[in-house]
Amino acid sequence: MSGRTVTIAQVAKHAGVAVSTVSYVLSGKRTISADTRRRVLDSISALGYHPNAGARALASKRSNVIALVLPLRAGMHVPVLMRFASAVVTAARRFDHDVLLLTADEGTEGIRRVAASALVDALVLMDVELDDRRVPLLRELAEPSVLIGFPAEPAGLTCVDLDFAAAGARCVEHLAERGHEEIALLGAPSVVYDRGTGFATRTRDGFVEAVGDHGLKGVALPCEETFDEVYETVRDLFLDHPGLSGLVVHNEAAVSHVLSALRQLGRRVPHDVAVVAICPDDVAERAGPPLTSVLIPAEEVGREAVRLVMEKLEGRTVPDSTLLTPLLAVRAST
Amino acid sequence: MSGRTVTIAQVAKHAGVAVSTVSYVLSGKRTISADTRRRVLDSISALGYHPNAGARALASKRSNVIALVLPLRAGMHVPVLMRFASAVVTAARRFDHDVLLLTADEGTEGIRRVAASALVDALVLMDVELDDRRVPLLRELAEPSVLIGFPAEPAGLTCVDLDFAAAGARCVEHLAERGHEEIALLGAPSVVYDRGTGFATRTRDGFVEAVGDHGLKGVALPCEETFDEVYETVRDLFLDHPGLSGLVVHNEAAVSHVLSALRQLGRRVPHDVAVVAICPDDVAERAGPPLTSVLIPAEEVGREAVRLVMEKLEGRTVPDSTLLTPLLAVRAST
DNA sequence: GCCGGTCGTCGAAGCGCTTCGACACTCTCA
DNA sequence: TGAGAGTGTCGAAGCGCTTCGACGACCGGC
C-alpha cells in the first residue's frame, strides 16, 4: 500500500489540497466542505496514512498518551490490578489516547521524566497509599492526574475508588439480614495495614461501624496468605468465638484457603458458617461453593479514572472524590 | 526549578555553547571535551532539562518506546502476565525505553496504528497462539518484534519462552526418581487447548513423551477452574486409576482447588499422592502444603524478550528461538 | 615552516505536523 | 448595491530536536 511512511504532504498532493486542509479534516478544527473532506479521506485510506505521533506531539503539545502508574509490588491483588490496567487502556482508546506503563519502582523520577519530556499528557496512578511519596509531586506537576485510591490528604487531587467502607458495611448488613449475630472480617495481610493502604483500613472501619449499627458482635483480623497461616487464623477464630456464624473475607489470595480451612475444620458453608467475600467476580464464582460477594468493579473504576483525567485535560473541573457504590451478588455461600 | 518547559536552546545558552553541542553531549555521537561536557551537564541539571520526547522522535526517527501487547483475555494466568509486564517495563528502562501498553482486543489494528504512527520503535507480544492473526502483520512490519510464546509457523520471527516441553518432562522425571509409576497431568482448561495455545500443548507433549521414556503409566487431562469441576476431575481420576500416586498440575487457578479436593478425598500430600505444579513460585509457596514446582520464570523471559528486541533495533541478528531451561524447586509436596 | 590529520564546536537544514493570519468567495440585509 | 459577515482554503511560521557539513585550532612529521 505504501512506499515506507506516508506523510501529510503526500496525502495533500494526492487529494489536490494544501497540507493544512488535510490537517483540518483530521482535527475538525475548521469547517471543510463535504466534497473536499471526502477527497481527503479517500486519499488517506488510499495511501494508508497514519499521522506521525512525534510530529503531532511536537506541533500540538499533546502526545495523546496517558501514563498508567502501577504498583507491581508484593502483597498486591495482582489480577485486580490487571483488570484496572485493561479497563484503563480500553477507556483511553475511546478518547483516542494510548497508555504508557510505568511501574512504581521507578519511583517519582519516572513520573517526573515522562511528564517533563511531554511523553504523556496526563497520569493515572493506582494503589495509592495513605502517605504516598508521589502525591506532592503530582501537586506541582502541570499535567493533570487522577488517583485510584485515596491518600491521607486528598485535597486538591482527584481520586476514584470503590467505596470500601460501604462495601464492608454492605457485607455486615447482608449477614445481619440473614440473622447472624456474631461475625468476623478477615482482611489483608498485616503488612498492608502497616503500610497504611487505604482500602484495607476503610473496609475494616466500615465493617466495625456497621457491626455497631446493627447491634452485632464482630471482630476484624488481618489475614496472611499461605494456607497454613490462614488455617491457624480460622481455627483460632472459632476457638475464641464459638458463636461465630458469619465471615467476611477481604483478601483475594486467601479466599480459597479460608474455604479449605473451613472444610477441614468440619464447618459447612453456608450451613454452619456464612461467607461473604470482597473480591473480583470470577474468584467468587470459581470458589467452592460459589461465594456471595461484593465485587471489585475494576472496569468501572478504570473507566471513571480515564473519564475524569480527560475532563481535566479539557480544562473542566471535576469532583475531588468519586466513590463507587458497592454491589453485592448473592451466591451459594450465605 | 523551571519556568515551564526547558528547551535545549536554553541549556545551550546557559552553558554558552551551541545547541548541537548539547545534543552531542547527550547522545555521545561526537567527541566533546571534558570541560564542555561538564558545563553542559551542569546547566542541564541546574535548569532541570528533560528533552522533549516528541521533538526527539521526530528528528531522530526513534521514539524510545516499545509496545507491549498483552492478551487480557479469559482463561489467562493473569498474575503471571503481570510479572511479564513488570519485567518488560523494568528491562526496557535499562535500555532507556518506555513501554506502551496495548491490549490484544484492539487487535491487529492497534499494532498497525502504533507502528505506522512511529509511536513505538518495536513490539513485544505476549501469549502468542499457534495460529495468531497478528503474526502475518508482524512479518510485513518494518519495526522489529519479539514474541513471548510460539506460533505454529515461527520461521522468520523471534520467539522466547520457557521450554514447556522440558518443564513437563522435568516433572515426570522428578516423580519417576521418587519411585512413582502411575502419574497424571492436570492441565489448562480445555478451551485453552482448543484455542491451540502453545504452552499448554507443549507441556502435555513433554509430559507424555517423558512418561514413555521412563516406562511409566501416565494420563494427561485438561482441567477446568471452578472448585466443583476440579473436584469431580480429581475424584474421577482416582476412580479410573486407583494406582495413581503422582500428579502434575499445570494450571495456576486450579492448584489450590486440586489440593482441597485431595484433602476432601482423604488423600494426603505427599504421603498418598505427590504433587508437582508448574506455576509461579509464590503460588507454590503459599499452597498447603507448599508445592514442589517448576517455576515460570516471568522476569527472565521478559528481560530476554527486551534484550532481543533491542538487539534487533540495533540491526543485529538474533536467534529465531530462545527456550529457557525449566528449574524445579523441591518443596513439601513430593 | 608547511601540510595533512584529528579534535571540538558551530550553524543551519530539516523531521512531519498544527495553527495563525490572509484571502477570495458567497451570502445577507440594509 | 455595497458593507459586513461568514465559509473554505491556502501558505508559512514554528514546535524542539538531531545530524550533516564546515571550519578553526592544534598536533606531529618532514
XYZ file of C-alpha atoms (C1' of nucleotides) in Angstrom:
728
model
C 0.000 0.000 0.000
C 2.729 2.436 0.973
C 6.276 3.102 -0.055
C 7.529 3.482 3.541
C 5.874 6.083 5.768
C 3.257 8.282 4.163
C 3.301 11.936 5.198
C 0.575 14.512 5.308
C 2.235 16.253 2.358
C 1.750 13.200 0.193
C -1.875 12.990 1.213
C -2.338 16.668 0.382
C -0.766 16.226 -3.021
C -2.812 13.134 -3.763
C -6.018 14.941 -2.831
C -5.022 18.156 -4.547
C -5.291 20.343 -1.449
C -2.971 22.120 0.964
C -1.326 20.352 3.869
C -3.245 22.481 6.287
C -6.518 21.396 4.764
C -5.686 17.772 5.451
C -4.836 18.675 8.996
C -8.170 20.436 9.444
C -10.048 17.498 8.003
C -8.387 15.310 10.592
C -8.854 17.583 13.561
C -12.185 19.141 12.635
C -10.974 22.464 13.967
C -12.154 24.381 10.920
C -15.075 23.835 8.633
C -14.252 21.937 5.473
C -16.643 21.386 2.577
C -18.139 17.933 2.327
C -16.583 17.470 -1.086
C -13.038 18.319 -0.011
C -13.392 16.259 3.095
C -14.345 13.217 1.076
C -11.448 13.585 -1.290
C -9.009 13.936 1.571
C -10.403 10.947 3.434
C -10.238 8.896 0.269
C -6.615 9.822 -0.232
C -5.863 8.969 3.376
C -7.190 5.475 3.057
C -5.810 5.004 -0.418
C -2.318 5.812 0.804
C -2.726 4.199 4.203
C -1.761 7.373 6.011
C -1.165 7.440 9.764
C -0.105 10.760 11.284
C 3.362 10.691 12.781
C 2.928 10.727 16.526
C 6.119 12.609 17.268
C 5.450 15.384 14.805
C 1.923 15.725 16.032
C 3.009 15.872 19.642
C 5.663 18.435 18.840
C 3.354 20.744 16.960
C 0.260 20.378 19.082
C 1.839 19.950 22.514
C -0.315 16.909 23.043
C 1.062 13.411 22.857
C -2.284 11.674 23.179
C -0.708 9.319 25.637
C -1.503 8.953 29.301
C 0.691 7.294 31.881
C -0.594 4.459 34.000
C 1.482 4.058 37.117
C 1.091 0.576 38.582
C 2.460 -0.668 41.861
C 3.679 -4.152 40.892
C 4.708 -4.769 44.420
C 4.497 -7.636 46.822
C 1.189 -8.204 48.569
C -0.936 -6.729 45.857
C -4.026 -8.244 44.366
C -2.461 -8.773 41.029
C -5.410 -9.960 38.960
C -7.415 -6.993 40.134
C -4.632 -4.719 39.011
C -4.617 -6.302 35.623
C -8.280 -5.587 35.224
C -7.736 -2.000 36.158
C -4.981 -1.780 33.619
C -7.108 -3.356 30.969
C -10.010 -1.051 31.729
C -7.770 1.983 31.604
C -6.329 1.015 28.243
C -9.724 0.347 26.755
C -11.194 3.548 28.094
C -8.220 5.590 26.966
C -8.571 4.259 23.449
C -12.096 5.544 23.369
C -10.671 9.003 23.899
C -8.091 8.335 21.214
C -5.287 8.035 23.709
C -2.691 5.359 24.303
C -1.323 4.205 27.626
C 2.270 4.232 28.768
C 3.010 1.779 31.529
C 5.142 2.886 34.439
C 5.979 0.758 37.415
C 6.051 2.344 40.798
C 9.541 1.089 41.459
C 10.830 3.658 39.064
C 9.520 5.958 41.740
C 8.855 9.628 41.430
C 11.690 10.029 38.971
C 9.826 8.130 36.302
C 6.768 10.267 36.747
C 8.780 13.419 36.547
C 10.569 12.197 33.462
C 7.524 11.299 31.394
C 5.773 14.473 32.413
C 8.692 16.799 31.779
C 9.522 15.227 28.454
C 5.924 15.651 27.341
C 5.773 11.948 26.668
C 2.398 11.897 28.350
C -0.409 14.409 28.695
C -1.789 13.112 31.955
C -1.375 10.437 34.603
C -3.457 7.782 36.287
C -1.945 6.292 39.427
C -3.030 3.083 41.064
C -2.814 1.693 44.553
C -2.183 4.991 46.224
C -1.033 4.753 49.807
C -2.160 6.919 52.663
C 1.192 8.606 52.786
C 2.363 8.457 49.219
C 5.634 9.982 48.099
C 4.184 10.615 44.669
C 1.392 12.846 45.877
C 3.428 16.004 46.494
C 4.950 15.614 43.048
C 1.542 15.407 41.418
C 0.530 18.671 43.002
C 3.428 20.524 41.432
C 3.026 18.932 38.008
C 1.323 20.841 35.222
C -0.135 17.602 33.844
C -3.500 16.549 35.199
C -3.680 13.339 37.193
C -6.207 11.023 38.763
C -5.576 8.617 41.615
C -7.201 5.267 42.057
C -7.359 5.058 45.813
C -7.111 7.744 48.453
C -4.089 9.272 50.158
C -4.367 10.665 53.670
C -4.569 14.230 52.393
C -6.560 14.182 49.160
C -7.271 17.894 48.997
C -6.589 19.310 45.569
C -6.326 15.879 43.975
C -8.808 13.825 42.031
C -9.429 10.392 43.495
C -11.626 7.487 42.457
C -12.271 4.246 44.230
C -14.786 1.701 45.278
C -16.426 2.877 48.484
C -14.718 0.247 50.611
C -16.281 1.469 53.836
C -19.681 0.970 52.257
C -18.533 -2.408 50.950
C -17.564 -3.543 54.451
C -20.851 -2.240 55.781
C -22.815 -3.883 52.995
C -21.396 -7.284 53.916
C -22.343 -6.781 57.550
C -25.818 -5.701 56.578
C -26.246 -8.792 54.449
C -25.143 -11.098 57.245
C -27.403 -9.262 59.696
C -30.356 -9.769 57.357
C -29.571 -13.459 57.308
C -29.820 -13.471 61.079
C -26.152 -13.797 62.013
C -25.233 -12.210 65.290
C -21.555 -12.828 65.672
C -19.323 -12.256 62.676
C -15.693 -11.638 61.688
C -13.725 -9.857 58.998
C -10.604 -11.490 57.595
C -8.734 -8.736 55.848
C -5.458 -8.083 54.102
C -2.081 -9.276 55.433
C -0.950 -7.152 58.324
C 1.835 -5.621 56.271
C -0.819 -3.970 54.117
C -2.384 -2.307 57.153
C 1.034 -1.279 58.383
C 1.761 0.348 55.083
C -1.400 2.338 55.534
C -3.022 1.271 52.318
C -6.387 2.938 52.344
C -8.700 0.315 51.028
C -7.908 -2.252 53.688
C -8.372 0.201 56.501
C -11.534 1.674 55.092
C -13.151 -1.718 54.672
C -12.350 -2.545 58.267
C -13.735 0.741 59.525
C -16.914 0.280 57.552
C -17.234 -3.222 58.906
C -16.701 -2.175 62.502
C -19.122 0.699 62.302
C -21.835 -1.397 60.674
C -21.385 -4.098 63.286
C -22.175 -1.473 65.892
C -25.116 -0.088 63.946
C -26.707 -3.493 63.674
C -26.014 -4.404 67.249
C -23.888 -7.409 66.326
C -20.771 -8.849 67.838
C -17.867 -8.584 65.434
C -14.115 -8.901 65.191
C -11.745 -7.775 62.459
C -8.422 -9.516 61.854
C -5.660 -9.245 59.313
C -5.102 -12.394 57.321
C -1.912 -13.728 55.799
C -1.890 -15.615 52.541
C -0.247 -19.012 52.976
C -2.536 -21.933 53.585
C -1.014 -22.813 56.922
C -1.332 -19.326 58.325
C -4.882 -18.989 57.085
C -5.742 -22.320 58.621
C -4.428 -21.267 62.003
C -6.175 -17.924 61.855
C -9.504 -19.545 61.050
C -9.088 -22.286 63.647
C -8.193 -19.826 66.383
C -11.006 -17.553 65.341
C -13.563 -20.244 66.058
C -11.836 -21.260 69.264
C -12.035 -17.681 70.532
C -15.545 -17.081 69.227
C -17.530 -20.282 69.366
C -20.732 -18.484 68.426
C -19.339 -17.137 65.184
C -21.545 -17.845 62.185
C -20.624 -15.266 59.568
C -17.344 -14.436 57.853
C -16.362 -11.563 55.602
C -13.173 -12.191 53.605
C -11.428 -9.245 52.027
C -8.344 -10.960 50.707
C -8.390 -12.452 47.297
C -5.376 -14.705 47.704
C -6.708 -16.146 50.960
C -10.275 -16.810 49.842
C -9.762 -20.363 48.703
C -7.544 -21.158 51.670
C -10.278 -19.964 54.018
C -12.772 -22.276 52.369
C -10.364 -25.186 52.546
C -9.720 -24.482 56.194
C -13.431 -24.402 56.975
C -13.868 -27.717 55.205
C -11.027 -29.198 57.142
C -12.448 -27.891 60.401
C -15.720 -29.567 59.552
C -17.661 -26.316 59.191
C -20.013 -26.391 56.253
C -20.657 -23.319 54.116
C -23.244 -21.903 54.302
C -24.893 -24.258 56.780
C -22.583 -23.735 59.735
C -20.945 -20.520 58.639
C -21.899 -17.960 56.022
C -19.101 -16.439 53.951
C -19.131 -13.131 52.065
C -16.105 -12.119 50.036
C -14.930 -8.792 48.727
C -13.138 -9.815 45.581
C -13.403 -9.955 41.795
C -16.400 -11.796 40.460
C -14.506 -14.600 38.801
C -12.736 -15.585 42.009
C -16.073 -15.667 43.825
C -17.678 -17.723 41.101
C -14.864 -20.228 40.903
C -14.832 -20.911 44.627
C -16.465 -23.970 46.162
C -19.170 -23.150 46.957
C -19.538 -20.018 44.823
C -19.371 -17.063 47.157
C -21.743 -14.264 47.865
C -19.528 -11.273 47.185
C -19.119 -7.581 46.814
C -17.379 -7.360 43.506
C -14.488 -5.029 42.911
C -15.646 -3.048 39.910
C -12.255 -2.728 38.290
C -13.613 -1.928 34.866
C -15.825 0.802 36.190
C -13.114 2.365 38.314
C -10.668 2.330 35.437
C -13.162 3.818 33.046
C -14.113 6.515 35.505
C -10.495 7.404 36.172
C -9.884 7.885 32.476
C -13.037 9.898 32.022
C -12.013 12.210 34.827
C -8.497 12.692 33.576
C -9.834 13.517 30.110
C -12.188 16.069 31.590
C -9.259 17.661 33.339
C -7.275 17.671 30.110
C -10.108 19.609 28.551
C -9.753 22.112 31.319
C -13.027 21.269 33.008
C -13.228 20.963 36.756
C -14.127 17.613 38.266
C -15.096 16.449 41.746
C -12.190 15.778 44.076
C -13.563 12.474 45.140
C -15.567 9.799 43.364
C -16.747 6.800 45.364
C -18.389 3.953 43.534
C -21.240 2.188 45.254
C -20.564 -1.444 46.115
C -22.827 -4.096 44.663
C -23.444 -7.345 46.469
C -24.117 -10.504 44.465
C -25.770 -13.284 46.433
C -24.450 -16.771 45.691
C -24.374 -20.120 47.453
C -22.267 -19.215 50.473
C -24.812 -17.290 52.565
C 13.141 24.993 39.393
C 11.933 25.787 35.907
C 9.697 28.397 34.388
C 7.655 25.891 32.375
C 9.403 23.518 29.967
C 13.114 23.992 29.443
C 14.394 23.567 25.903
C 17.750 22.548 24.591
C 18.254 26.118 23.384
C 18.024 27.416 26.930
C 20.512 24.840 28.091
C 22.865 25.818 25.272
C 22.601 29.481 26.165
C 23.099 28.804 29.853
C 26.200 26.740 29.128
C 27.478 29.143 26.478
C 27.596 26.555 23.701
C 25.681 25.705 20.551
C 22.501 23.707 20.595
C 24.167 20.931 18.647
C 26.881 20.655 21.248
C 24.303 19.977 23.920
C 22.767 17.352 21.709
C 26.124 15.674 21.215
C 26.818 15.688 24.920
C 23.538 13.887 25.431
C 23.907 11.366 22.660
C 27.649 10.861 22.767
C 27.751 10.679 18.995
C 30.662 13.051 18.691
C 33.602 13.669 20.924
C 33.191 16.568 23.317
C 35.899 17.963 25.572
C 35.608 17.049 29.214
C 35.330 20.703 30.139
C 32.464 21.469 27.784
C 30.701 18.315 28.745
C 30.817 19.263 32.393
C 29.448 22.727 31.781
C 26.622 21.354 29.698
C 25.707 18.696 32.220
C 25.753 21.292 34.965
C 23.407 23.517 33.020
C 21.119 20.593 32.354
C 20.716 19.795 35.983
C 20.620 23.437 37.010
C 17.713 24.075 34.665
C 16.098 20.703 35.149
C 16.133 19.968 31.466
C 14.317 16.942 30.007
C 14.451 16.511 26.230
C 11.072 16.778 24.571
C 10.099 13.281 23.539
C 8.094 14.341 20.505
C 10.802 16.531 19.077
C 13.382 13.891 19.661
C 11.266 11.233 17.998
C 10.581 13.484 15.057
C 14.188 14.357 14.450
C 15.763 11.018 15.209
C 13.052 8.694 13.921
C 13.228 6.862 17.221
C 10.573 7.221 19.865
C 12.391 5.179 22.504
C 9.136 3.456 23.249
C 8.324 -0.187 22.719
C 4.847 -1.652 22.584
C 3.837 -4.462 24.895
C 0.846 -6.308 23.519
C -0.954 -8.213 26.272
C -3.809 -10.653 25.841
C -6.063 -9.666 28.757
C -8.416 -12.399 27.791
C -10.438 -15.006 29.612
C -8.646 -18.105 30.780
C -5.268 -16.458 31.151
C -2.907 -16.757 34.042
C -3.231 -13.178 34.993
C -0.650 -12.852 37.755
C 1.943 -14.424 35.505
C 1.117 -11.871 32.872
C 1.609 -9.079 35.304
C 5.052 -10.321 36.120
C 5.912 -10.449 32.484
C 4.673 -6.926 32.077
C 6.640 -5.759 35.057
C 9.785 -7.468 33.841
C 9.401 -5.957 30.398
C 8.991 -2.455 31.778
C 11.972 -2.783 34.052
C 14.161 -4.238 31.333
C 13.071 -1.625 28.817
C 14.015 1.151 31.189
C 17.502 -0.223 31.377
C 17.730 0.388 27.646
C 16.290 3.846 28.135
C 12.974 2.889 26.625
C 9.419 3.224 27.857
C 6.590 0.779 27.348
C 3.281 1.427 25.682
C 0.559 -0.975 26.725
C -1.709 -2.423 24.082
C -4.437 -4.927 24.726
C -4.963 -7.676 22.238
C -8.627 -6.809 21.911
C -7.638 -3.787 19.912
C -6.478 -6.479 17.541
C -4.154 -6.037 14.644
C -5.404 -2.527 14.028
C -3.796 -1.265 17.208
C -0.481 -2.787 16.281
C -0.615 -1.309 12.841
C -1.528 2.075 14.246
C 1.290 2.399 16.764
C 3.792 1.094 14.275
C 2.699 3.277 11.371
C 2.496 6.393 13.507
C 6.025 5.778 14.755
C 4.710 5.842 18.290
C 6.835 2.809 19.020
C 10.136 1.533 17.701
C 9.487 -2.139 18.333
C 6.985 -4.603 19.716
C 6.864 -7.374 22.279
C 3.827 -9.641 22.063
C 2.663 -11.965 24.786
C 0.592 -15.106 24.815
C 1.007 -15.875 21.172
C -1.330 -18.543 19.843
C -0.434 -21.293 17.440
C -2.448 -19.654 14.724
C -2.164 -15.997 15.569
C -3.742 -13.310 13.403
C -1.053 -10.889 14.432
C 1.813 -12.948 13.103
C 1.377 -12.155 9.386
C 1.180 -8.483 10.271
C 4.447 -8.635 12.180
C 6.191 -10.086 9.172
C 5.231 -7.145 6.995
C 6.060 -4.507 9.583
C 9.320 -2.604 9.394
C 9.525 -2.475 13.190
C 11.297 -5.344 14.926
C 9.268 -7.575 17.194
C 9.702 -10.402 19.646
C 7.065 -12.924 20.630
C 6.697 -14.478 24.041
C 5.358 -17.883 23.099
C 5.459 -19.755 19.817
C 3.085 -19.660 16.868
C 2.712 -22.726 14.635
C 4.965 -21.235 11.987
C 7.719 -19.306 13.745
C 10.044 -19.017 10.757
C 11.364 -15.516 10.357
C 10.158 -14.443 13.782
C 11.923 -14.118 17.086
C 10.325 -16.135 19.879
C 11.151 -16.592 23.548
C 9.556 -18.845 26.075
C 10.047 -21.257 28.888
C 10.764 -24.684 27.429
C 7.404 -26.092 28.454
C 8.071 -29.487 26.913
C 11.166 -29.745 29.075
C 9.137 -28.499 32.047
C 6.568 -31.258 31.578
C 9.360 -33.780 31.184
C 11.187 -32.445 34.228
C 8.127 -33.046 36.406
C 7.822 -36.606 35.146
C 11.482 -37.227 35.774
C 11.172 -35.942 39.317
C 8.205 -38.186 40.035
C 9.992 -41.132 38.450
C 13.002 -40.525 40.698
C 10.674 -40.593 43.671
C 9.512 -44.022 42.560
C 6.037 -43.181 41.263
C 4.874 -45.435 38.491
C 1.465 -44.136 37.575
C 1.009 -40.402 37.230
C -1.301 -37.806 35.720
C -1.113 -34.299 34.293
C -3.878 -31.854 35.053
C -3.501 -29.097 32.521
C -5.220 -25.963 31.325
C -9.000 -25.712 30.756
C -9.979 -27.474 27.564
C -10.786 -24.163 25.873
C -7.099 -23.308 26.049
C -6.141 -26.482 24.188
C -8.880 -25.862 21.653
C -7.527 -22.419 21.020
C -4.218 -24.020 20.244
C -2.232 -22.073 22.807
C 1.247 -23.448 22.512
C 2.407 -23.674 26.095
C -0.389 -25.979 27.234
C 0.116 -28.349 24.338
C 3.859 -28.384 24.632
C 3.752 -29.206 28.326
C 1.419 -32.074 27.615
C 3.606 -33.407 24.824
C 6.699 -33.191 27.011
C 4.835 -34.980 29.763
C 3.587 -37.755 27.503
C 6.950 -38.343 25.922
C 8.772 -38.439 29.239
C 6.217 -40.863 30.623
C 7.119 -43.170 27.759
C 10.855 -42.649 28.209
C 10.675 -43.573 31.862
C 8.383 -46.524 31.266
C 5.625 -45.085 33.465
C 1.891 -45.152 33.125
C 0.524 -41.688 32.610
C -2.585 -39.792 31.615
C -2.999 -36.137 30.645
C -6.285 -34.329 31.196
C -7.491 -30.772 30.752
C -8.667 -29.170 33.968
C -11.326 -26.535 34.453
C -11.056 -23.895 37.150
C -14.103 -23.979 39.392
C -13.818 -25.940 42.588
C -16.667 -28.272 41.737
C -15.285 -29.190 38.347
C -11.805 -29.706 39.723
C -13.209 -31.879 42.480
C -15.009 -34.104 40.007
C -11.998 -34.351 37.747
C -9.747 -35.374 40.609
C -12.286 -37.819 42.038
C -12.856 -39.499 38.679
C -9.148 -39.599 38.045
C -8.570 -41.749 41.102
C -11.605 -43.896 40.340
C -10.237 -44.615 36.878
C -6.645 -45.026 38.023
C -6.563 -46.478 41.505
C -2.818 -46.917 41.374
C -2.148 -43.224 40.721
C 0.399 -41.728 43.098
C 1.766 -38.665 41.330
C 0.114 -35.549 39.969
C 1.462 -32.741 37.817
C -0.685 -29.606 37.868
C -0.161 -27.028 35.153
C -2.993 -24.692 35.966
C -2.405 -21.895 38.369
C -6.037 -21.166 39.126
C -6.801 -24.809 39.837
C -3.815 -25.561 42.062
C -5.481 -24.775 45.350
C -8.712 -26.456 44.293
C -6.789 -29.633 43.494
C -5.245 -29.619 46.942
C -8.624 -29.044 48.581
C -10.118 -31.859 46.551
C -7.354 -34.248 47.588
C -7.889 -33.313 51.219
C -11.592 -33.892 50.874
C -10.989 -37.240 49.222
C -8.816 -38.237 52.109
C -5.612 -38.385 50.102
C -2.676 -36.914 51.934
C 0.032 -34.936 50.161
C 2.744 -36.104 49.774
C 2.092 -39.364 51.647
C -0.623 -40.787 49.398
C -0.053 -38.685 46.354
C 2.839 -36.478 45.277
C 2.021 -33.177 43.597
C 4.246 -31.117 41.319
C 2.997 -27.810 39.987
C 4.077 -25.695 37.048
C 3.264 -22.224 38.310
C 4.778 -19.050 39.725
C 6.834 -19.504 42.844
C 4.590 -17.524 45.142
C 1.562 -19.660 44.356
C 3.559 -22.800 45.027
C 4.890 -21.414 48.288
C 1.517 -20.262 49.538
C -0.169 -23.593 48.936
C -0.836 -26.097 51.711
C 1.494 -27.934 51.733
C 3.998 -25.824 49.802
C 4.402 -27.437 46.401
C 7.353 -28.768 44.556
C 7.189 -26.775 41.370
C 8.705 -25.780 38.098
C 8.603 -22.045 38.333
C 7.554 -19.881 35.434
C 10.491 -17.530 35.033
C 8.479 -14.493 34.055
C 11.173 -11.997 34.909
C 13.762 -13.823 32.901
C 11.509 -14.259 29.885
C 10.532 -10.605 29.927
C 14.096 -9.470 30.272
C 15.226 -11.719 27.479
C 12.452 -10.536 25.181
C 13.502 -6.946 25.697
C 17.137 -7.730 25.209
C 16.380 -9.442 21.915
C 14.177 -6.668 20.635
C 16.878 -4.125 21.447
C 19.437 -6.186 19.586
C 17.160 -6.193 16.578
C 16.713 -2.437 16.872
C 20.464 -2.109 16.665
C 20.323 -4.072 13.465
C 21.985 -7.164 14.855
C 20.663 -10.595 14.028
C 19.340 -12.744 16.837
C 18.348 -16.402 17.138
C 14.839 -17.213 15.947
C 14.062 -19.201 19.008
C 15.100 -18.899 22.640
C 13.953 -21.577 25.073
C 14.642 -21.102 28.741
C 15.520 -24.156 30.777
C 12.973 -25.052 33.453
C 14.101 -25.168 37.059
C 12.447 -27.443 39.562
C 12.242 -26.418 43.198
C 11.586 -29.255 45.621
C 9.170 -28.441 48.436
C 6.933 -30.398 50.787
C 4.555 -31.947 48.284
C 6.765 -34.712 46.851
C 57.745 26.267 8.453
C 54.267 23.926 5.939
C 50.997 20.017 5.181
C 47.639 16.736 6.424
C 45.004 14.973 10.107
C 42.435 14.801 14.069
C 39.552 17.157 17.625
C 35.937 20.069 19.273
C 32.473 23.109 18.107
C 29.145 25.632 15.399
C 25.265 26.915 12.178
C 21.666 25.501 9.510
C 18.676 22.329 7.382
C 15.287 19.553 8.094
C 11.839 15.865 10.653
C 6.039 15.995 9.867
C 2.726 18.232 11.946
C -0.591 22.224 13.800
C -2.149 26.683 13.695
C -2.386 31.568 12.606
C -3.412 35.112 9.593
C -4.768 36.137 4.998
C -7.612 35.936 1.160
C -11.030 35.015 -2.216
C -15.599 33.878 -2.368
C -20.596 33.787 -1.378
C -24.485 35.318 1.316
C -27.348 38.520 3.799
C -29.591 42.620 4.782
C -29.899 47.426 4.996
C -25.731 47.920 -4.426
C -22.400 47.777 -1.122
C -20.840 46.946 3.582
C -20.454 43.204 6.783
C -20.351 38.592 7.973
C -19.362 34.316 7.368
C -17.071 29.988 4.557
C -13.486 27.297 2.781
C -8.863 27.082 1.624
C -4.004 28.240 1.441
C 0.902 29.453 2.700
C 4.162 29.963 6.077
C 5.902 30.025 10.616
C 7.158 27.474 14.036
C 7.323 23.182 17.671
C 12.395 21.216 19.885
C 15.350 18.171 18.444
C 19.224 15.536 15.550
C 22.640 15.495 12.242
C 25.436 16.978 8.391
C 28.962 19.626 6.576
C 32.130 23.190 7.641
C 35.714 25.252 9.982
C 39.168 26.963 13.179
C 42.791 25.235 16.365
C 46.176 22.349 17.367
C 49.200 18.352 16.604
C 53.254 15.782 14.776
C 56.255 14.732 10.797
C 59.094 16.052 7.239
